[in-house]
Amino acid sequence: MKSPVFKVGMVFADVVELRKALTAYSIRNRV
């Protein structure tokens, strides 16, 4: 998951996937 793109209504397989995506996103975009 290099640069996840978030869209309204996205569904993640589980909380772990969601956390990975959020972590990758925050690192990439320095949120």
XYZ file of C-alpha atoms in Angstrom:
31
model
C 0.000 0.000 0.000
C 2.287 2.748 -1.270
C -0.100 5.686 -1.602
C -3.648 4.851 -0.676
C -6.363 7.090 -2.058
C -9.367 7.552 0.172
C -12.832 7.859 -1.309
C -16.232 8.263 0.279
C -17.836 4.893 0.892
C -14.633 2.870 0.852
C -14.806 -0.451 2.657
C -11.760 -2.032 4.256
C -11.405 -5.748 4.882
C -10.817 -5.120 8.583
C -9.527 -2.594 11.080
C -5.925 -3.659 10.488
C -6.169 -2.746 6.799
C -7.740 0.580 7.715
C -4.938 1.350 10.162
C -2.269 0.435 7.589
C -3.892 2.709 5.047
C -4.186 5.585 7.510
C -0.577 5.175 8.610
C 0.699 5.120 5.037
C -1.460 8.134 4.178
C -0.357 10.178 7.174
C 3.336 9.448 6.552
C 3.058 10.320 2.866
C 1.059 13.497 3.414
C 2.531 14.480 6.787
C -0.838 14.909 8.412
